[in-house]
PDB file of C-alpha atoms in Angstrom:
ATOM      1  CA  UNK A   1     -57.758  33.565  22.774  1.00 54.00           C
ATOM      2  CA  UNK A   2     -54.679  31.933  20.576  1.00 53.00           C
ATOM      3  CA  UNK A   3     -54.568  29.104  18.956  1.00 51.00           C
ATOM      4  CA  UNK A   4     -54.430  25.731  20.732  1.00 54.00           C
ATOM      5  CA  UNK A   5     -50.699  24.988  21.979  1.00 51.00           C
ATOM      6  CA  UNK A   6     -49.825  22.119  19.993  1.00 51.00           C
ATOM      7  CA  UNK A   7     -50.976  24.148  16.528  1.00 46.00           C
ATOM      8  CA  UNK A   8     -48.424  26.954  17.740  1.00 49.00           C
ATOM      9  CA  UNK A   9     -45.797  24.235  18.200  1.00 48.00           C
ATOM     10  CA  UNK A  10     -46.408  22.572  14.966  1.00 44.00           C
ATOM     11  CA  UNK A  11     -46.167  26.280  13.292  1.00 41.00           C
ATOM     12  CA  UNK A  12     -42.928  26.802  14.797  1.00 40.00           C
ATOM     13  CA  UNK A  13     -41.646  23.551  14.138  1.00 39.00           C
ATOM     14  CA  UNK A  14     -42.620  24.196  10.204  1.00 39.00           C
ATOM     15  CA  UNK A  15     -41.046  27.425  10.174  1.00 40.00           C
ATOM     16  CA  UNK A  16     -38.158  26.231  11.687  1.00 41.00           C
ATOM     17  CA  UNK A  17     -38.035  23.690   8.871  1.00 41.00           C
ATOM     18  CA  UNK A  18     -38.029  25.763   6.676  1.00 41.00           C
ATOM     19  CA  UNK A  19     -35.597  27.968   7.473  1.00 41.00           C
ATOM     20  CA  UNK A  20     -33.596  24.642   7.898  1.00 43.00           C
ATOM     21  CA  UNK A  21     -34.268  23.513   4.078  1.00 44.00           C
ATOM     22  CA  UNK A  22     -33.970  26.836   2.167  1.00 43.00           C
ATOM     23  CA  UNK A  23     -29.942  26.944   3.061  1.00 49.00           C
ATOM     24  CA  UNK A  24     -29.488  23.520   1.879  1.00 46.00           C
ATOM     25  CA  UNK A  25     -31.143  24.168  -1.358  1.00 48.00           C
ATOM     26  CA  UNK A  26     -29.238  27.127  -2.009  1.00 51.00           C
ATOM     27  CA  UNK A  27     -25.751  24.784  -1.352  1.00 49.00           C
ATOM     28  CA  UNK A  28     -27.263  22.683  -3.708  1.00 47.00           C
ATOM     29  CA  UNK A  29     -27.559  24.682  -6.322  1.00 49.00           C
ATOM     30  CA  UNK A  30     -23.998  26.699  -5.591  1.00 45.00           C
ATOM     31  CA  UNK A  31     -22.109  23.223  -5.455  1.00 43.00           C
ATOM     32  CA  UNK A  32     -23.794  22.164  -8.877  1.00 44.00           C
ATOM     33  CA  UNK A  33     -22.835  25.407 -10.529  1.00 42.00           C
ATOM     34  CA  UNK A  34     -19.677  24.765  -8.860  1.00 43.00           C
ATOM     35  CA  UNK A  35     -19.276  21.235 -10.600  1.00 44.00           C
ATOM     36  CA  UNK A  36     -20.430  22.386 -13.654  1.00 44.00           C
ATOM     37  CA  UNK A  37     -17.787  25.024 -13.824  1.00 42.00           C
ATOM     38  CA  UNK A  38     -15.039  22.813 -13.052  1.00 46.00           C
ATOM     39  CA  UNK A  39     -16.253  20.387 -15.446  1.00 50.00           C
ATOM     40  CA  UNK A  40     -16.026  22.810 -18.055  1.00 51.00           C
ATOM     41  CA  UNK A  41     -12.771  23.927 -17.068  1.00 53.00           C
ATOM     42  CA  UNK A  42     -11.756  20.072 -17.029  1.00 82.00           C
ATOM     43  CA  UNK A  43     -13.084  19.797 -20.518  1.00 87.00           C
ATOM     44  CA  UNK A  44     -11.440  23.033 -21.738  1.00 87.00           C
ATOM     45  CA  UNK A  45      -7.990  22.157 -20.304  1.00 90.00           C
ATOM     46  CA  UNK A  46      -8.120  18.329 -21.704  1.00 91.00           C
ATOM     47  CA  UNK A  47      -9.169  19.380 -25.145  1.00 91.00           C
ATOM     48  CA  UNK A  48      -6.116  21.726 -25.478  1.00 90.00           C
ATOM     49  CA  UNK A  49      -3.827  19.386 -23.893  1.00 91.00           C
ATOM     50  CA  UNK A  50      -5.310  16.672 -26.540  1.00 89.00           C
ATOM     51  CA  UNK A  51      -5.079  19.170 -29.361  1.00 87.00           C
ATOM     52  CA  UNK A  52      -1.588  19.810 -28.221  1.00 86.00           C
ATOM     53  CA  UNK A  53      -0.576  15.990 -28.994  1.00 84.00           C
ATOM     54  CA  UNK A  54      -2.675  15.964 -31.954  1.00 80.00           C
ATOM     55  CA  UNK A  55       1.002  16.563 -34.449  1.00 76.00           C
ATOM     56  CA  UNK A  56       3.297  13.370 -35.688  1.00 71.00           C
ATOM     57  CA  UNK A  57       6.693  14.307 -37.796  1.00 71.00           C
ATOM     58  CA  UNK A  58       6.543  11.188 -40.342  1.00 67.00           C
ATOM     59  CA  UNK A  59       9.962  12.744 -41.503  1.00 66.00           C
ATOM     60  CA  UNK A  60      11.952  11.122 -38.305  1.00 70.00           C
ATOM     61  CA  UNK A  61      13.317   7.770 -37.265  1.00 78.00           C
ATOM     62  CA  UNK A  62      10.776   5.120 -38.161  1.00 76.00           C
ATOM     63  CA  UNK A  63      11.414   4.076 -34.304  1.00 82.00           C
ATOM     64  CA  UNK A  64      11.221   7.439 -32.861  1.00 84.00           C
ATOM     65  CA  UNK A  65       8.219   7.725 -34.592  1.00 82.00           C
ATOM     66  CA  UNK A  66       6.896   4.531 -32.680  1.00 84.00           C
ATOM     67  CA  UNK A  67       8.123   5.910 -29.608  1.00 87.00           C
ATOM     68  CA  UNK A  68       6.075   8.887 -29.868  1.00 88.00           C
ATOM     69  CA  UNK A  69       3.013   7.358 -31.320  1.00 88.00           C
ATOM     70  CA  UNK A  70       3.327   5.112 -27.672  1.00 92.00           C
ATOM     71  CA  UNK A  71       3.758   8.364 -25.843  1.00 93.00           C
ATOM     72  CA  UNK A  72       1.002  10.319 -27.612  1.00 92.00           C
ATOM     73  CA  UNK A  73      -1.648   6.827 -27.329  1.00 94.00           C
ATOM     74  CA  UNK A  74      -0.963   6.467 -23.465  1.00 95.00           C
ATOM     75  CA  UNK A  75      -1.007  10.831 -22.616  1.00 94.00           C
ATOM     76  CA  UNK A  76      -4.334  10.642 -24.318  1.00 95.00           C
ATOM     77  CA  UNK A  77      -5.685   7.558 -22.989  1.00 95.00           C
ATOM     78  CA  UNK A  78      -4.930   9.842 -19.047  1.00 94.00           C
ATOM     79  CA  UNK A  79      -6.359  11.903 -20.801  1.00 94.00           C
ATOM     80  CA  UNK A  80      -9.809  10.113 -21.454  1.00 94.00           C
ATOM     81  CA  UNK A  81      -9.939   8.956 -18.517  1.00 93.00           C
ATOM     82  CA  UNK A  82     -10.053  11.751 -16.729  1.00 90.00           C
ATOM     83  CA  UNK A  83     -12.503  13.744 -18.465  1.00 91.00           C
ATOM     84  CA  UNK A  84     -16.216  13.442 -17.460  1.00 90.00           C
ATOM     85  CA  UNK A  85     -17.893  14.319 -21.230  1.00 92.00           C
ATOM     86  CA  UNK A  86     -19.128  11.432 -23.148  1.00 93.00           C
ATOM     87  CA  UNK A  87     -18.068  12.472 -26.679  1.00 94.00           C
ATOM     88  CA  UNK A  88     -14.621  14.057 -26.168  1.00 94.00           C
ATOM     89  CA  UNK A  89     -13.926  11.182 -23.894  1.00 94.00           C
ATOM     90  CA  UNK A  90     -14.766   9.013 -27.361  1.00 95.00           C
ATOM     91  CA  UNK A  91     -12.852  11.599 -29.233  1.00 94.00           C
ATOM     92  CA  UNK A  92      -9.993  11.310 -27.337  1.00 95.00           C
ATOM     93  CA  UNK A  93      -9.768   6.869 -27.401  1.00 95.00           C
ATOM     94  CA  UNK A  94     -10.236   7.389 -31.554  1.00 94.00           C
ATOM     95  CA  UNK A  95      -7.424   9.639 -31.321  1.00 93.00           C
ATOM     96  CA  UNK A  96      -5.779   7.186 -29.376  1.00 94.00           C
ATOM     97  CA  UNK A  97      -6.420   4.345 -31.634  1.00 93.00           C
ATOM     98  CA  UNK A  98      -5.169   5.567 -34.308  1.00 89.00           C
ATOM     99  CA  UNK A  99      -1.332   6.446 -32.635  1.00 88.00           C
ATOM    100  CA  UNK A 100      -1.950   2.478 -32.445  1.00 89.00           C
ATOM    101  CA  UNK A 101      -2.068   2.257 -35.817  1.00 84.00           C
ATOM    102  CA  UNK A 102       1.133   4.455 -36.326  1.00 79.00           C
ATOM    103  CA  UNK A 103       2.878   1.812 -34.016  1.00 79.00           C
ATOM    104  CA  UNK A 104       1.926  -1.207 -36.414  1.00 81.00           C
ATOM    105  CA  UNK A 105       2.527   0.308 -39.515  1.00 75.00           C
ATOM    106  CA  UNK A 106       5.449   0.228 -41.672  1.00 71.00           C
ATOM    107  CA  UNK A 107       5.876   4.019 -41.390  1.00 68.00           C
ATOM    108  CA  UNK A 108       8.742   3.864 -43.931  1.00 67.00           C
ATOM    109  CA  UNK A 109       5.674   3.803 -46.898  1.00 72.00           C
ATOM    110  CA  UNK A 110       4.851   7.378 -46.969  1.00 73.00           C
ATOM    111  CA  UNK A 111       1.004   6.444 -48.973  1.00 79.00           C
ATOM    112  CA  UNK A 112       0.896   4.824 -45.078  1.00 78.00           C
ATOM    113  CA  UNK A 113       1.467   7.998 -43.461  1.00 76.00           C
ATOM    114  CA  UNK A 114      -0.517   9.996 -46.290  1.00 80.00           C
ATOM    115  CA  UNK A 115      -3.469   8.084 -44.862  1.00 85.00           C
ATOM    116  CA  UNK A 116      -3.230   7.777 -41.341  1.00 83.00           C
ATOM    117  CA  UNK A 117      -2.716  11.681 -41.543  1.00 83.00           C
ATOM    118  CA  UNK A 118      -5.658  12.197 -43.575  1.00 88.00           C
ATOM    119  CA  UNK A 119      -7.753  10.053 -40.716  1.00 88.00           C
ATOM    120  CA  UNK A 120      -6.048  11.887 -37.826  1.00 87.00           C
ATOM    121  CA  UNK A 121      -7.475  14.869 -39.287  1.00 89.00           C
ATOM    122  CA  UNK A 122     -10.204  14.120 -39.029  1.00 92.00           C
ATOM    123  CA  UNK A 123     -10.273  12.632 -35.864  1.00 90.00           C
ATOM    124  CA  UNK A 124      -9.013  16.089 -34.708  1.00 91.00           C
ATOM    125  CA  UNK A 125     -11.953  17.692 -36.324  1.00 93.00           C
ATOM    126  CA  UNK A 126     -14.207  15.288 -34.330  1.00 92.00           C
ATOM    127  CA  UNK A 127     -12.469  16.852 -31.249  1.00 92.00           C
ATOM    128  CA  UNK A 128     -12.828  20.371 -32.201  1.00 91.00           C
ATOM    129  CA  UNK A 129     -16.111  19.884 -32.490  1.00 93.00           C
ATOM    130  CA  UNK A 130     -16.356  17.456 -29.644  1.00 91.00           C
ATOM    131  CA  UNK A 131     -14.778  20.809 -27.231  1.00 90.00           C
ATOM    132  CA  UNK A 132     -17.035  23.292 -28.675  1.00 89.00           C
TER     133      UNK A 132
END
C-alpha cells in the first residue's frame, strides 16, 4: 500500500513550494544583475558628463568666469546626487568645492588660478580613478 494520505499531501504541498520559490530566486538574481548593470551604466555616464565639466578658461571675463564656476558647481552637485557610488559621489562634491573656490577668488591673480588649476587636477585624477 502507499503512503498515508496526509504524507502524500505534505509531499505535494513541498513540491509545489518549490516549484513556487525556484522562479522567484531566479527574478532575484536577474533584477540584481539588472541593477547592477544600470548602476554601472549610471556611473559610466556621470563620470563622463563630470569629466566633461572638468575645463575652466581663466583667460575670460573675471565674471564670466564666476558664472561658469556657478554653472559647473551646481551641474556637478545633480550630478552627485544622482549617482549611487560612494567615492565618485565624493569625487564629484570635491570637484564641486573647488568651482566654489573659483567663485571667491580674485581670479584676476593668475598665481590664484595657477593653483586652483593645479588642485583641480588633481581632483580630476581622483575621478579618473574614482570611474575606473
Amino acid at each position: 500500500m502507499g503512503a498515508p494520505m496526509g504524507a502524500r499531501r505534505s509531499v505535494v504541498l513541498l513540491a509545489v513550494s518549490v516549484v513556487a520559490v525556484l522562479p522567484l530566486a531566479g527574478c532575484a538574481e536577474v533584477n540584481t544583475a539588472v541593477d547592477e548593470a544600470s548602476s554601472a551604466t549610471d556611473k559610466a555616464k556621470v563620470c563622463a558628463e563630470a569629466l566633461g565639466l572638468a575645463d575652466l578658461n581663466p583667460l575670460v571675463d573675471p565674471e564670466k568666469l564666476k558664472a561658469r564656476a556657478e554653472d559647473k558647481e551646481r551641474r556637478l552637485r545633480e550630478l552627485a546626487d544622482g549617482v549611487a557610488d560612494q567615492d565618485v559621489k565624493a569625487s564629484l562634491l570635491t570637484m564641486a568645492d573647488s568651482y566654489v573656490e573659483v567663485q571667491k577668488e580674485r581670479i584676476d591673480d593668475l598665481s590664484v588660478v595657477a593653483a586652483w588649476a593645479e588642485r583641480n587636477a588633481a581632483h580630476v585624477d581622483a575621478l579618473r580613478d574614482a570611474c575606473a
